[in-house]
Amino acid sequence: MGKYRKFLIMALAAGLVTALMASGVLDYADLAVSDRFYQSRSASDGEIVLVGIDQKALEDIGPYSQWGREVMAAALAALNESEACRPAVIAMDVLYSGETTSVKEKNGMRAGETDGAGDAHLAEEAGRYGNVVAACAAVFGSSLAEAETGEYYLDSFSVTAFDAPYEALGEAAEQGHINAMLDRDGILRHHLLEIGLEDGTRVPSLALKTAEMYREYHGMEQGALPPADARGFWYLPFCGVPGDMEAISLSDVLSGKVPADYFAGKIVLIGPYAAGLQDSYLTAADHAAPMYGMEFQANAIQVLLWEDYRREVPDGIQLTALFFLLLLALAGFWKRKVRLSTGLWLLLCAGAAGFCRLMYDRGLVLHLLWIPLGVTALYVGCIAFNYMQASLEKRRITNTFERYVAPEIVREILREGTGGLELGGKLTRIAVLFVDVRGFTPMSERLKPTQVVEILNCYLSLISDCILKNGGTLDKFVGDAAMAFWGAPLPQEDYVMHALKAAADMAEGSRALSQELLKRYGRTVSFGIGVHAGEAVVGNIGSAKRMDYTAIGDTVNTAARLEANAPAGTIYISRAVADEAGERIRTTSLGDTVKLKGKKEGFEVLCLEEIL
């Protein structure tokens, strides 16, 4: 595979995985895991107190639907008992946008009012010390908006309605919106810093206004605002899970059970704190337990006071970094051993988690699963690709090797693995056979080249079939000659007899083939065969760039000398071969009358007559 083609494939794979992350398919899983990984509990500074409209208050005062504004007015009066003990801020997480007229009384506490007296009373108490924040809320939808260029566009996040406190309360108290906007997975993890109205007015959130008033009360400088997106949302690192912050029943405040000086200089949040009041959300702090609205406000206030902000890194930056990281990871996985790839995969996944945590602690929020999931996808893909490549390579090698070695030997080598074919050579006992076509050169001078090739292929096919049928390894063809051996690459029982049977099959087959060729071309040739047995070095012989699986040594040379001296149609064997075969063959000893080059006097040569 070319270098550029490899790079293009790697870039395409990294790009596809990056596109998958950008598509948002895995966002729900990423958000859920990120919430659990990032959000951690931390103790608040105790300056925020929750006063809940809880079950006890509902039992003492009556059903919430029948409450009048005198109840909240009484609560403000109790909290603002005097200048000396008043809270720094009282934030009402309850929307009072209209006028009510109803009368209820229970346990001596009025739960209603008539003729707007409750409205006036509530406004009066809210304005007594100027430390009250009243709630307001906006309704968002789609509407046409005019751009600076004069063109109109559809704004999907425009304020279509706004519920402000009734006029008297709005004049007496500060205002802050209580909109809680869920993410697309139904989880509350962002806070809307402020709302822009059509007339250009900017309405801060209840949390922001409360934090500003708290700082002003204590003579503190106003803090930096959190990093918000174009719509005004910012990521909220929750301080704790539902129930972590101190909560006091509104009933206990009204009855005086909790003294007013307990709230002095603090932030007091008043709001629903009972499941039936339907003011709760699943948050990033806990996906199972709902958090009440005023707990959410309290978390936002605490983070604003601490200025412990987090900035979500834009997806475009993260996707770009992800692409190049995946490209590097793919280069590490490409055609590597499984153990090395697995180690790299684990290192990248663990390193990504650690890096995300480090960045979070330094104020940056990253997608936690993008790198681990992307790296895992490429890791699995590379393992599968490498496996397929290995399988194809194994098949190619098998098909090639089967041309030289009997299929059953190939299967045995593959079962044993690479141990069956060690790099380099090893000394082993083998039987070596050489065979050569006699009379080939004179014949090639008289026939056409195409006819010569056809005849040669017929004889060499016969030789190959005889070798492989008898479990031998076809080492090489050298012109019109061939070399084969038995006993390697795997040990074989009775390897000498297999070699002799192959030689006998060649001699017998050559006679029938000679008759056929004589009819077709008027020419015939025959074989000279030599077989010897002994020790030889067998293995991958050559250089790193070019090697052959072959056998070398005196045993090989002796077999070649026997073949070179064997007349046409004759099989010469050594005494070592004859002794190994024993009484299973019939031979004629030629003594030392056949002189083999490189052999001392007395080397006995035998002619194989028949296999019994």
Coordinates of C-alpha atoms in Angstrom, one line a residue, residues 2 4 8 12 19 31 36 48 105 123 127 136 172 209 246 314 329 352 400 416 446 459 491 542 570 574:
G2 CA 1.5 3.3 -1.1
Y4 CA -0.2 8.5 0.2
L8 CA -5.8 8.9 2.8
L12 CA -10.9 9.0 5.9
A19 CA -18.2 13.2 11.9
L31 CA -23.7 14.1 28.6
R36 CA -21.3 11.9 36.6
I48 CA -27.7 30.7 51.8
E105 CA -57.8 31.0 57.9
A123 CA -45.6 45.1 48.4
G127 CA -40.1 47.4 50.1
C136 CA -40.6 37.1 37.0
A172 CA -41.2 47.8 45.8
K209 CA -29.7 39.7 41.1
E246 CA -30.1 23.7 54.8
P314 CA -16.6 25.1 21.4
A329 CA -4.0 7.0 17.2
A352 CA -8.1 11.4 27.8
T400 CA 1.7 -20.4 -2.4
E416 CA 1.8 -25.0 15.1
R446 CA 15.1 -29.4 -32.5
Y459 CA 7.4 -33.4 -16.9
P491 CA 9.3 -34.2 11.4
G542 CA 19.3 -15.9 2.3
T570 CA 17.6 -45.0 -13.2
S574 CA 23.1 -44.2 -1.0

